[in-house]
PDB file of C-alpha atoms in Angstrom:
ATOM      1  CA  MET A   1       0.033   0.020   0.075  1.00  0.00           C
ATOM      2  CA  ASP A   2       1.264   3.437  -0.369  1.00  0.00           C
ATOM      3  CA  LEU A   3       1.627   5.758   2.352  1.00  0.00           C
ATOM      4  CA  SER A   4       0.344   9.367   2.056  1.00  0.00           C
ATOM      5  CA  LEU A   5       1.474  12.841   3.182  1.00  0.00           C
ATOM      6  CA  SER A   6      -0.221  16.319   3.606  1.00  0.00           C
ATOM      7  CA  VAL A   7       1.346  19.244   5.748  1.00  0.00           C
ATOM      8  CA  ARG A   8      -0.845  21.825   6.912  1.00  0.00           C
ATOM      9  CA  PRO A   9      -1.146  24.487   9.049  1.00  0.00           C
ATOM     10  CA  GLY A  10      -1.978  24.120  12.774  1.00  0.00           C
ATOM     11  CA  ARG A  11      -3.034  26.296  15.958  1.00  0.00           C
ATOM     12  CA  GLY A  12       0.973  27.157  16.557  1.00  0.00           C
ATOM     13  CA  CYS A  13       2.167  23.742  15.382  1.00  0.00           C
ATOM     14  CA  THR A  14       2.369  22.171  11.733  1.00  0.00           C
ATOM     15  CA  VAL A  15       0.319  19.049  10.821  1.00  0.00           C
ATOM     16  CA  LEU A  16       1.276  15.559   9.157  1.00  0.00           C
ATOM     17  CA  GLU A  17      -1.298  13.904   7.765  1.00  0.00           C
ATOM     18  CA  VAL A  18      -0.704  10.410   6.899  1.00  0.00           C
ATOM     19  CA  ARG A  19      -1.962   8.297   5.469  1.00  0.00           C
ATOM     20  CA  GLY A  20      -1.313   4.353   4.389  1.00  0.00           C
ATOM     21  CA  GLU A  21       0.484   1.662   6.171  1.00  0.00           C
ATOM     22  CA  LEU A  22       4.006   2.669   8.626  1.00  0.00           C
ATOM     23  CA  ASP A  23       6.553  -0.151   7.525  1.00  0.00           C
ATOM     24  CA  MET A  24      10.132  -1.327   6.664  1.00  0.00           C
ATOM     25  CA  ALA A  25       9.827   0.132   2.618  1.00  0.00           C
ATOM     26  CA  THR A  26       6.599   2.733   3.928  1.00  0.00           C
ATOM     27  CA  SER A  27       8.978   4.231   6.890  1.00  0.00           C
ATOM     28  CA  PRO A  28      11.840   6.197   4.931  1.00  0.00           C
ATOM     29  CA  GLN A  29       8.868   8.262   2.904  1.00  0.00           C
ATOM     30  CA  LEU A  30       7.229   9.290   6.645  1.00  0.00           C
ATOM     31  CA  ARG A  31      11.250  10.464   7.952  1.00  0.00           C
ATOM     32  CA  GLN A  32      11.898  12.084   4.582  1.00  0.00           C
ATOM     33  CA  GLY A  33       9.111  14.335   5.401  1.00  0.00           C
ATOM     34  CA  LEU A  34       9.135  15.029   9.031  1.00  0.00           C
ATOM     35  CA  GLN A  35      12.936  16.377   8.116  1.00  0.00           C
ATOM     36  CA  ARG A  36      12.081  18.873   5.570  1.00  0.00           C
ATOM     37  CA  LEU A  37      10.184  20.199   8.172  1.00  0.00           C
ATOM     38  CA  VAL A  38      12.698  20.274  10.659  1.00  0.00           C
ATOM     39  CA  ASP A  39      15.344  21.654   7.862  1.00  0.00           C
ATOM     40  CA  ALA A  40      11.904  23.950   6.843  1.00  0.00           C
ATOM     41  CA  GLY A  41      12.149  25.565  10.458  1.00  0.00           C
ATOM     42  CA  ASP A  42       8.550  23.100  11.291  1.00  0.00           C
ATOM     43  CA  ARG A  43       8.900  22.569  15.312  1.00  0.00           C
ATOM     44  CA  GLN A  44       5.825  21.909  16.406  1.00  0.00           C
ATOM     45  CA  VAL A  45       4.328  19.071  14.663  1.00  0.00           C
ATOM     46  CA  VAL A  46       1.484  16.908  14.957  1.00  0.00           C
ATOM     47  CA  VAL A  47       1.757  13.838  13.319  1.00  0.00           C
ATOM     48  CA  ASP A  48      -1.983  12.650  12.822  1.00  0.00           C
ATOM     49  CA  LEU A  49      -1.888   9.142  12.236  1.00  0.00           C
ATOM     50  CA  ALA A  50      -5.954   8.801  12.164  1.00  0.00           C
ATOM     51  CA  GLY A  51      -5.438   7.026   8.203  1.00  0.00           C
ATOM     52  CA  VAL A  52      -3.298   4.644   9.574  1.00  0.00           C
ATOM     53  CA  GLY A  53      -4.112   1.406   9.964  1.00  0.00           C
ATOM     54  CA  PHE A  54      -0.696  -0.267  10.408  1.00  0.00           C
ATOM     55  CA  MET A  55       2.453  -0.225  12.010  1.00  0.00           C
ATOM     56  CA  ASP A  56       5.913  -2.358  11.885  1.00  0.00           C
ATOM     57  CA  SER A  57       8.645  -1.673  14.818  1.00  0.00           C
ATOM     58  CA  SER A  58      10.703  -0.208  11.817  1.00  0.00           C
ATOM     59  CA  ALA A  59       8.118   2.991  11.659  1.00  0.00           C
ATOM     60  CA  LEU A  60       8.071   2.891  15.324  1.00  0.00           C
ATOM     61  CA  GLY A  61      11.968   3.350  15.490  1.00  0.00           C
ATOM     62  CA  MET A  62      12.399   5.791  12.968  1.00  0.00           C
ATOM     63  CA  LEU A  63       9.211   8.481  15.204  1.00  0.00           C
ATOM     64  CA  VAL A  64      11.766   7.818  17.740  1.00  0.00           C
ATOM     65  CA  VAL A  65      14.959   8.968  16.069  1.00  0.00           C
ATOM     66  CA  MET A  66      12.893  11.993  14.644  1.00  0.00           C
ATOM     67  CA  PHE A  67      11.106  12.607  17.971  1.00  0.00           C
ATOM     68  CA  LYS A  68      14.652  12.765  18.757  1.00  0.00           C
ATOM     69  CA  ALA A  69      15.651  14.966  16.303  1.00  0.00           C
ATOM     70  CA  PHE A  70      12.471  17.886  16.198  1.00  0.00           C
ATOM     71  CA  ARG A  71      13.416  17.753  20.671  1.00  0.00           C
ATOM     72  CA  GLU A  72      17.630  18.676  19.809  1.00  0.00           C
ATOM     73  CA  ALA A  73      16.093  21.530  17.001  1.00  0.00           C
ATOM     74  CA  GLY A  74      13.818  23.336  20.563  1.00  0.00           C
ATOM     75  CA  GLY A  75      10.896  21.434  19.091  1.00  0.00           C
ATOM     76  CA  ARG A  76       7.963  18.714  19.801  1.00  0.00           C
ATOM     77  CA  LEU A  77       6.727  16.116  17.944  1.00  0.00           C
ATOM     78  CA  SER A  78       3.191  14.118  19.208  1.00  0.00           C
ATOM     79  CA  LEU A  79       1.218  11.408  17.385  1.00  0.00           C
ATOM     80  CA  ALA A  80      -2.660  12.485  17.038  1.00  0.00           C
ATOM     81  CA  SER A  81      -5.976  10.165  16.920  1.00  0.00           C
ATOM     82  CA  ALA A  82      -4.035   6.339  16.526  1.00  0.00           C
ATOM     83  CA  GLN A  83      -6.070   3.886  15.924  1.00  0.00           C
ATOM     84  CA  PRO A  84      -6.405   0.315  17.754  1.00  0.00           C
ATOM     85  CA  ALA A  85      -4.173  -1.077  16.131  1.00  0.00           C
ATOM     86  CA  VAL A  86      -1.137   1.230  16.384  1.00  0.00           C
ATOM     87  CA  GLN A  87      -2.169   2.674  19.510  1.00  0.00           C
ATOM     88  CA  THR A  88      -1.732  -1.532  20.885  1.00  0.00           C
ATOM     89  CA  VAL A  89       1.979  -1.080  19.511  1.00  0.00           C
ATOM     90  CA  LEU A  90       2.895   2.475  20.809  1.00  0.00           C
ATOM     91  CA  THR A  91       1.364   0.824  24.689  1.00  0.00           C
ATOM     92  CA  VAL A  92       2.844  -2.389  24.577  1.00  0.00           C
ATOM     93  CA  THR A  93       6.336  -0.775  23.170  1.00  0.00           C
ATOM     94  CA  SER A  94       6.165   2.178  25.815  1.00  0.00           C
ATOM     95  CA  VAL A  95       6.851   4.175  22.401  1.00  0.00           C
ATOM     96  CA  ASP A  96       3.705   6.559  23.893  1.00  0.00           C
ATOM     97  CA  ARG A  97       5.926   6.831  26.917  1.00  0.00           C
ATOM     98  CA  VAL A  98       8.249   8.956  25.029  1.00  0.00           C
ATOM     99  CA  ILE A  99       6.029  11.246  22.830  1.00  0.00           C
ATOM    100  CA  ARG A 100       2.182  12.537  23.254  1.00  0.00           C
ATOM    101  CA  VAL A 101      -0.148  10.553  21.679  1.00  0.00           C
ATOM    102  CA  TYR A 102      -3.837  12.766  21.695  1.00  0.00           C
ATOM    103  CA  GLU A 103      -6.212  11.617  20.437  1.00  0.00           C
ATOM    104  CA  SER A 104      -7.237  14.289  17.693  1.00  0.00           C
ATOM    105  CA  ALA A 105      -5.314  16.402  16.783  1.00  0.00           C
ATOM    106  CA  GLU A 106      -6.991  19.589  17.150  1.00  0.00           C
ATOM    107  CA  ALA A 107      -6.476  17.998  20.878  1.00  0.00           C
ATOM    108  CA  ALA A 108      -3.259  18.394  20.771  1.00  0.00           C
ATOM    109  CA  GLU A 109      -3.443  21.325  18.547  1.00  0.00           C
ATOM    110  CA  ALA A 110      -4.425  23.241  21.207  1.00  0.00           C
ATOM    111  CA  ASP A 111      -2.102  21.992  23.970  1.00  0.00           C
ATOM    112  CA  GLY A 112       0.819  22.923  21.081  1.00  0.00           C
ATOM    113  CA  ALA A 113      -0.787  26.369  21.175  1.00  0.00           C
ATOM    114  CA  ASP A 114      -0.442  26.339  24.855  1.00  0.00           C
ATOM    115  CA  GLU A 115       2.703  25.257  25.543  1.00  0.00           C
ATOM    116  CA  PRO A 116       6.515  26.813  24.705  1.00  0.00           C
ATOM    117  CA  ALA A 117       8.901  24.790  22.384  1.00  0.00           C
ATOM    118  CA  GLY A 118      11.120  22.516  23.836  1.00  0.00           C
ATOM    119  CA  ARG A 119       8.510  21.204  25.914  1.00  0.00           C
TER     120      ARG A 119
END
């Protein structure tokens, strides 16, 4: 399955909407998309996972790497709208203890708009 990425401005952040499956074949595409945002100066990014039904360990590792890249740049990467199967993977691996996961992109936007960069 192909991966689709679209970027939109959010409230106090940038939202990256992801659609498709996140696996070894598609994770590099998401990483490139996130790296472009870091390079462009975006510091508060929400990855909206509403359109993602599957995520494997390669995608988890890439998200942690990019979380650290945003943190080192003085920003924050968070996740939103994880489907049940994806939320289970995030919980079982404890990635949700490292990267904040919100119920919705709107909730992440509201929280990000109220927080200083670098949290």
